[in-house]
PDB file of N, CA and C in Angstrom:
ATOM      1  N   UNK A   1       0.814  -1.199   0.000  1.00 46.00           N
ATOM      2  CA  UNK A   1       0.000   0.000   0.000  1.00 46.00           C
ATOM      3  C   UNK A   1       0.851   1.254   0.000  1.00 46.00           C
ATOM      4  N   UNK A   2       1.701   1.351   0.618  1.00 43.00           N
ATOM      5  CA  UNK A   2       2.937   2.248   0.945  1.00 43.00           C
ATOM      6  C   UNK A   2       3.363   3.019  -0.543  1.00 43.00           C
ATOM      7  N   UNK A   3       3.470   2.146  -1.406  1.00 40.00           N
ATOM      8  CA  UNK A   3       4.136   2.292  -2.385  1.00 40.00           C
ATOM      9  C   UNK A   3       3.106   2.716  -3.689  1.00 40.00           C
ATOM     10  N   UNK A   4       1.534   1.725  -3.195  1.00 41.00           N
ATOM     11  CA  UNK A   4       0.547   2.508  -4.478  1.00 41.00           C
ATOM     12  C   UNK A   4       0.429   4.140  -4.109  1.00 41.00           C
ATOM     13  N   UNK A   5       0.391   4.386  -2.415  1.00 41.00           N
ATOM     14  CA  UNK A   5       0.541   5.830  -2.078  1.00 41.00           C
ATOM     15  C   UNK A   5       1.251   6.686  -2.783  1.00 41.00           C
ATOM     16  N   UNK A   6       3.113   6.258  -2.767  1.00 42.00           N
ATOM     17  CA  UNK A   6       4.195   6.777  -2.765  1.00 42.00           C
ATOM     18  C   UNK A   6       3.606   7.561  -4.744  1.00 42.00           C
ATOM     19  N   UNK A   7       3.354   6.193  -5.292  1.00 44.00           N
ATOM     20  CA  UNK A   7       3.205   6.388  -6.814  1.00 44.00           C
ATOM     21  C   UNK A   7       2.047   7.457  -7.345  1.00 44.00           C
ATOM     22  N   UNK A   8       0.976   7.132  -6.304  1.00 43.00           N
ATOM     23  CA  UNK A   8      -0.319   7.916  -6.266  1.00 43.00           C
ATOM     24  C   UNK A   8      -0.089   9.865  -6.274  1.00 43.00           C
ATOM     25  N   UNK A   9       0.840   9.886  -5.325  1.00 42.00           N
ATOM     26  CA  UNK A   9       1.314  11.380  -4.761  1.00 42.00           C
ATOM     27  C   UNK A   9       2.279  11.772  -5.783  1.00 42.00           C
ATOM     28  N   UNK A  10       3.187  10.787  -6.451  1.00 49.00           N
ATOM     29  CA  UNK A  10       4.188  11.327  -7.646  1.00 49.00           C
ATOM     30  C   UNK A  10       3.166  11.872  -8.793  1.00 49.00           C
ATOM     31  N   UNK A  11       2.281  11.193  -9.274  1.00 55.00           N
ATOM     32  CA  UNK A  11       1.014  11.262  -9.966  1.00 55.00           C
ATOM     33  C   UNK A  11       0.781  12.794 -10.024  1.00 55.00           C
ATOM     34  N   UNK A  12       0.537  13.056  -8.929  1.00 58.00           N
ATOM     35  CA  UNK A  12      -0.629  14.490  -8.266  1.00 58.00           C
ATOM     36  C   UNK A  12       0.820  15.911  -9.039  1.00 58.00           C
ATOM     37  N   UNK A  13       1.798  15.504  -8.828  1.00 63.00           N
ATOM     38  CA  UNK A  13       3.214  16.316  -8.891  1.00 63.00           C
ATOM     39  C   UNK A  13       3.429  16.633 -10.522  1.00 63.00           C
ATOM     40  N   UNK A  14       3.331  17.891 -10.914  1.00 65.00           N
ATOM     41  CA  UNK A  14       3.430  17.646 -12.090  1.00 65.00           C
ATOM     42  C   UNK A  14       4.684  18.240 -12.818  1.00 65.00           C
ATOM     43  N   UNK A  15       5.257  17.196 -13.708  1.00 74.00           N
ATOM     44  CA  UNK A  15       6.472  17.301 -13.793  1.00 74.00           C
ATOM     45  C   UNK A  15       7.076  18.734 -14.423  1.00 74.00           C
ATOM     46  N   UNK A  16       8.347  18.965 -14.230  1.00 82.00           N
ATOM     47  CA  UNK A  16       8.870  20.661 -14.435  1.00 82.00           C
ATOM     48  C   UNK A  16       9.369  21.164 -16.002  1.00 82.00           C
ATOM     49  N   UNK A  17      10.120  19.643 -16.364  1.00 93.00           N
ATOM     50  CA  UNK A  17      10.712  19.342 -17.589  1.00 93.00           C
ATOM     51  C   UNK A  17       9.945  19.289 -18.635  1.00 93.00           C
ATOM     52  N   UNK A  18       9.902  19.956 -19.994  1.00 95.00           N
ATOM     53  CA  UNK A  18       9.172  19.887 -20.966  1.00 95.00           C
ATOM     54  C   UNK A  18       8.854  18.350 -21.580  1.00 95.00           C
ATOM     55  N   UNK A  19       9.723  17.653 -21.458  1.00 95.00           N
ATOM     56  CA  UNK A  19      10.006  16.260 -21.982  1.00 95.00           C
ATOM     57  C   UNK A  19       8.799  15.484 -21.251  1.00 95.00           C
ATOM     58  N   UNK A  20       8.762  16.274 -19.997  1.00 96.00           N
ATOM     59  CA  UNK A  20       7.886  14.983 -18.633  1.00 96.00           C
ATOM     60  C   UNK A  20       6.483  15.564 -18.773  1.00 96.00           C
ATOM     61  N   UNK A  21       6.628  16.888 -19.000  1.00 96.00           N
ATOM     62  CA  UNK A  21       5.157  17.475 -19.082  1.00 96.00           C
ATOM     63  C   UNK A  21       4.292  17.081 -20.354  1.00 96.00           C
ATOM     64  N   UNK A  22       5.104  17.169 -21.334  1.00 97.00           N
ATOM     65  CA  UNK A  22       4.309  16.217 -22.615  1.00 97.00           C
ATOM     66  C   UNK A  22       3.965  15.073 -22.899  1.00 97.00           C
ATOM     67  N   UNK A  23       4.661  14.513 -22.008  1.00 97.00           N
ATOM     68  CA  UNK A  23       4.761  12.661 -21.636  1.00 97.00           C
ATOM     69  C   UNK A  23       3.151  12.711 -21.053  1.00 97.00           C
ATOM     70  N   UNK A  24       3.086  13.923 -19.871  1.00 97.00           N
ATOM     71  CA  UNK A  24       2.094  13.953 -18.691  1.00 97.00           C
ATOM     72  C   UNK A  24       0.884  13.683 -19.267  1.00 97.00           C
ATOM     73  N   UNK A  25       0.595  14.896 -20.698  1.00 98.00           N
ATOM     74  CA  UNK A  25      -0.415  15.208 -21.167  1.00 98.00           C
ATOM     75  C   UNK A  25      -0.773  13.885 -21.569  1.00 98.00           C
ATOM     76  N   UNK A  26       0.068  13.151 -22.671  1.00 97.00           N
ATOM     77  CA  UNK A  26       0.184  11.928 -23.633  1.00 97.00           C
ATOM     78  C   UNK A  26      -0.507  10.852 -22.792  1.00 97.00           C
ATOM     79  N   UNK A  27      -0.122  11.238 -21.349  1.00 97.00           N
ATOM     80  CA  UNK A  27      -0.384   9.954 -20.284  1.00 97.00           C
ATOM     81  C   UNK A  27      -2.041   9.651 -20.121  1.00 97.00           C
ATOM     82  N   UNK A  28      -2.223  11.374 -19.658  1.00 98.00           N
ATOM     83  CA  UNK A  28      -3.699  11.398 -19.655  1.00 98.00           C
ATOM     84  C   UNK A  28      -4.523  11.194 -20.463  1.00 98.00           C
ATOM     85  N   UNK A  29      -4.535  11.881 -21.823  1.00 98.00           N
ATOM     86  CA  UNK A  29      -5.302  11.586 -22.857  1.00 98.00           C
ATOM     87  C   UNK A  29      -5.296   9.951 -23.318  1.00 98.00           C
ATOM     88  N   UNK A  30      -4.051   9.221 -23.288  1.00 98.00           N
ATOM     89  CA  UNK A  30      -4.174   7.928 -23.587  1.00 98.00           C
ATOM     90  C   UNK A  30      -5.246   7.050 -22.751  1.00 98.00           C
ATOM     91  N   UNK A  31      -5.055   7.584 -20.919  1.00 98.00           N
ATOM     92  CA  UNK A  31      -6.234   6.906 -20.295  1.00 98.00           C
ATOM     93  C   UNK A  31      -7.645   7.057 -20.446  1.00 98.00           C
ATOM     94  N   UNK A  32      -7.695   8.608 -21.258  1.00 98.00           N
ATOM     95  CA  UNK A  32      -8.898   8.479 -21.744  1.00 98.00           C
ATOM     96  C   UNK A  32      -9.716   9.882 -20.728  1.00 98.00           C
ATOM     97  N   UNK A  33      -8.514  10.215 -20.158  1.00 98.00           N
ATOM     98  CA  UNK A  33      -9.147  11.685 -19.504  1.00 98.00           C
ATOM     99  C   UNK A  33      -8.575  12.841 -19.864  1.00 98.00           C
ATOM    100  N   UNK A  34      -9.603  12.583 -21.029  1.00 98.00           N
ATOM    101  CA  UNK A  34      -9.445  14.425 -21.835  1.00 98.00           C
ATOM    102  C   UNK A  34      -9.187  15.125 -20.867  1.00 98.00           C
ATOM    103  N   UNK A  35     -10.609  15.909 -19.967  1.00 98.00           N
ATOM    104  CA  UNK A  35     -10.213  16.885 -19.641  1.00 98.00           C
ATOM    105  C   UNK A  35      -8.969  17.087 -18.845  1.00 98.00           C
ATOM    106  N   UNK A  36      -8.478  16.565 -18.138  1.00 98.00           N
ATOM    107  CA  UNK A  36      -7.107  16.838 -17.248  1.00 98.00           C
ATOM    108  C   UNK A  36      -6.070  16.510 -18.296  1.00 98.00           C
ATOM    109  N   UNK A  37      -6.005  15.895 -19.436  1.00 98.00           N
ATOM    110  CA  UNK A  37      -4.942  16.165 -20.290  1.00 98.00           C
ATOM    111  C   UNK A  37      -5.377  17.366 -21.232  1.00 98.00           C
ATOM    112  N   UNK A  38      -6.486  18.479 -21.048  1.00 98.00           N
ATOM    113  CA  UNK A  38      -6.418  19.473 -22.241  1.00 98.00           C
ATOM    114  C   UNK A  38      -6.485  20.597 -21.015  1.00 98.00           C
ATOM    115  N   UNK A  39      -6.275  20.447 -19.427  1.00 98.00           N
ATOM    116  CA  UNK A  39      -5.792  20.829 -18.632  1.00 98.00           C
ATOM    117  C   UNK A  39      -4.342  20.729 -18.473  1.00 98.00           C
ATOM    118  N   UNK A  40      -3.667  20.371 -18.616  1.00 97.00           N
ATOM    119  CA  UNK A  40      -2.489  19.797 -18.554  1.00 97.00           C
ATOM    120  C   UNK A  40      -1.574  20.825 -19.617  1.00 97.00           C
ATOM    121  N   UNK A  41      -2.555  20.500 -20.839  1.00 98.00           N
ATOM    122  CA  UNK A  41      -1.147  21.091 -21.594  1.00 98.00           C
ATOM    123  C   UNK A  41      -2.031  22.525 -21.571  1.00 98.00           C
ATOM    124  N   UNK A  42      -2.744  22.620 -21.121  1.00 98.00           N
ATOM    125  CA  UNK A  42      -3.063  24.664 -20.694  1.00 98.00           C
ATOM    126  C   UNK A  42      -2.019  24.804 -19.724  1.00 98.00           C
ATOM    127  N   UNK A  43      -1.686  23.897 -18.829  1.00 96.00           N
ATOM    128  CA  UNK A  43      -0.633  24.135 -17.728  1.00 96.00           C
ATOM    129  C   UNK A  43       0.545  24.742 -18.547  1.00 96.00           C
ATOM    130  N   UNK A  44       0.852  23.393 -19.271  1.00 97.00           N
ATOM    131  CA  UNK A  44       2.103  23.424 -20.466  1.00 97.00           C
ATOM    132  C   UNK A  44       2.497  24.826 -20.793  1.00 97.00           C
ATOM    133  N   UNK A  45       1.077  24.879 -21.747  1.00 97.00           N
ATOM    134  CA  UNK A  45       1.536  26.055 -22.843  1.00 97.00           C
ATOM    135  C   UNK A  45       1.464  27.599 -22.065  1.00 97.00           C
ATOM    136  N   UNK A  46       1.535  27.809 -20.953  1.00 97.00           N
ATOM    137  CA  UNK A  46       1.316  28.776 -19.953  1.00 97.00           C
ATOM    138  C   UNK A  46       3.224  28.888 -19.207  1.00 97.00           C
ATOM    139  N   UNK A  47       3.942  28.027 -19.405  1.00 95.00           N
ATOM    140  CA  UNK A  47       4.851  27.993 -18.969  1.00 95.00           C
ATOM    141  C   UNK A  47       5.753  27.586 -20.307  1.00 95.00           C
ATOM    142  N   UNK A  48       5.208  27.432 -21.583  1.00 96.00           N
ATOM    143  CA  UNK A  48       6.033  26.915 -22.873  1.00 96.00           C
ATOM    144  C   UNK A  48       5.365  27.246 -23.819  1.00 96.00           C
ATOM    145  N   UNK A  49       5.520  28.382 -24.530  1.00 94.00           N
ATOM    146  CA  UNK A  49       4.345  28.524 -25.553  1.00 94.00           C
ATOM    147  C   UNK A  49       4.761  27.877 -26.849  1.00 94.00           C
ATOM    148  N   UNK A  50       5.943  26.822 -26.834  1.00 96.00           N
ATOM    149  CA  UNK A  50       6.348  26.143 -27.763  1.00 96.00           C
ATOM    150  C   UNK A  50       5.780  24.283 -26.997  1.00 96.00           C
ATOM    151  N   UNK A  51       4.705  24.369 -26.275  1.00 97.00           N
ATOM    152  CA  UNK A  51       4.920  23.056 -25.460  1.00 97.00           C
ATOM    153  C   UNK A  51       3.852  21.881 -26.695  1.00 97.00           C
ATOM    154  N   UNK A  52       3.078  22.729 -27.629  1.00 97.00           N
ATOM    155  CA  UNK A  52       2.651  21.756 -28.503  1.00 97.00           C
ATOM    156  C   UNK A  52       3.930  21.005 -29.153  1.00 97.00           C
ATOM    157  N   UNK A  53       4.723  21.349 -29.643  1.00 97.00           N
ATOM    158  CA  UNK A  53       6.054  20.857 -30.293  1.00 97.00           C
ATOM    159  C   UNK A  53       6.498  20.070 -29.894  1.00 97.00           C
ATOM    160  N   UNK A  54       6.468  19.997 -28.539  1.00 97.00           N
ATOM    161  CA  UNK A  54       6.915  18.432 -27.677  1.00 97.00           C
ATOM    162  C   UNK A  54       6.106  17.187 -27.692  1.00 97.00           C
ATOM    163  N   UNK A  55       5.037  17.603 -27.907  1.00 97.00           N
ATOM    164  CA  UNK A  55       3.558  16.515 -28.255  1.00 97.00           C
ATOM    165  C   UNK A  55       4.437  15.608 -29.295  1.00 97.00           C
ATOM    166  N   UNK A  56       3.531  14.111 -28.838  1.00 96.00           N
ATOM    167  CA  UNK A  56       3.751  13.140 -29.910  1.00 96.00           C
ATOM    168  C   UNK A  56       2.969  13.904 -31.290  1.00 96.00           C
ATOM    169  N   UNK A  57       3.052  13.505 -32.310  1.00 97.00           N
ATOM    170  CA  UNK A  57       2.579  13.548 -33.577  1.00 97.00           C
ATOM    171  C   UNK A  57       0.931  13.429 -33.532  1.00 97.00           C
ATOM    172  N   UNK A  58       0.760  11.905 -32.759  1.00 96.00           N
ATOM    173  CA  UNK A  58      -0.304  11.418 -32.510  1.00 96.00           C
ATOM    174  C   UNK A  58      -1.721  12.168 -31.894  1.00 96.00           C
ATOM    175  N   UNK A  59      -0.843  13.652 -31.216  1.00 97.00           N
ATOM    176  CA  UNK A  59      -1.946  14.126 -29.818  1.00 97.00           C
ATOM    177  C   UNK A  59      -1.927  15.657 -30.876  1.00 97.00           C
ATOM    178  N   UNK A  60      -1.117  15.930 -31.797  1.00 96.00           N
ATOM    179  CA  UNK A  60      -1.179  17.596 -32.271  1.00 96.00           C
ATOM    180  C   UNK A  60      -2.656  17.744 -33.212  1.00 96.00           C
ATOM    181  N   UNK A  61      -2.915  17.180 -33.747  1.00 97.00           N
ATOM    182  CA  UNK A  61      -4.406  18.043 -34.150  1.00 97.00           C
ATOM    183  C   UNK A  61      -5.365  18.029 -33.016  1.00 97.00           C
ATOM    184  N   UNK A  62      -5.727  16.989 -31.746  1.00 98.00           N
ATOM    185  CA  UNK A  62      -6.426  17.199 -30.682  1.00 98.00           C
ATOM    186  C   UNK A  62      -5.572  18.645 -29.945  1.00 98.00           C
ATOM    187  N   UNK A  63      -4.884  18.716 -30.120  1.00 98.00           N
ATOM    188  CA  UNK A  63      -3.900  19.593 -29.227  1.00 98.00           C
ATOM    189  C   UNK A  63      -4.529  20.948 -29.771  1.00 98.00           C
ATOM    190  N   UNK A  64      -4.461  21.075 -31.201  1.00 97.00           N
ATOM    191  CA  UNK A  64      -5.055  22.199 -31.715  1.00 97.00           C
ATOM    192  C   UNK A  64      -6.831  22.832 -31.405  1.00 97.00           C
ATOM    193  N   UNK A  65      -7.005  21.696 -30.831  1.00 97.00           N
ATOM    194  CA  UNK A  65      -8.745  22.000 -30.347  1.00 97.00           C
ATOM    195  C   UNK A  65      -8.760  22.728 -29.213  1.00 97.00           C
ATOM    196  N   UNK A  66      -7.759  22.315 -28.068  1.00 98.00           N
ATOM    197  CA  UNK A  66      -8.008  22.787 -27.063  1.00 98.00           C
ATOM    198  C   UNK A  66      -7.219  24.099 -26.768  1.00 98.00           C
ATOM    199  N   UNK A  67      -8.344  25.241 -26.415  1.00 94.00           N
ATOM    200  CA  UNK A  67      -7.790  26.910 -26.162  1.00 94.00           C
ATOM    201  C   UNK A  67      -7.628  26.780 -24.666  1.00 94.00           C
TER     202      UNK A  67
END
C-alpha cells in the first residue's frame, strides 16, 4: 500500500521538464481523460508557448482543439 501511495502522490506532482510534461499530457489523454490532459497542456503552454512541439505527432491536431 505504501508504495501505491508513494506512486499515487508522484502522480498528483506535475512534472517541471518539458520532456515529462508532454509525456504527462500523452499519459492522460491515452487513459482516456481528456479533460485533465487538455488541462495539462493549458498548464504546459502557460509555462512553454512552444509546449505543442513536444507533443507526440499522434496528440497535435487534438492539441489544436483545445484553447
Amino acid at each position: 500500500q505504501a508504495t501505491a501511495a508513494k506512486a499515487a502522490a508522484r502522480d498528483d506532482v506535475a512534472p517541471t521538464d518539458a520532456a515529462g510534461r508532454a509525456a504527462r499530457v500523452a499519459t492522460l489523454y491515452a487513459a482516456g481523460d481528456i479533460a485533465s490532459a487538455a488541462e495539462a497542456l493549458r498548464e504546459f503552454r502557460a509555462v512553454d508557448p512552444d509546449a505543442d512541439t513536444y507533443l507526440p505527432e499522434s496528440l497535435r491536431d487534438w492539441a489544436r482543439t483545445v484553447e
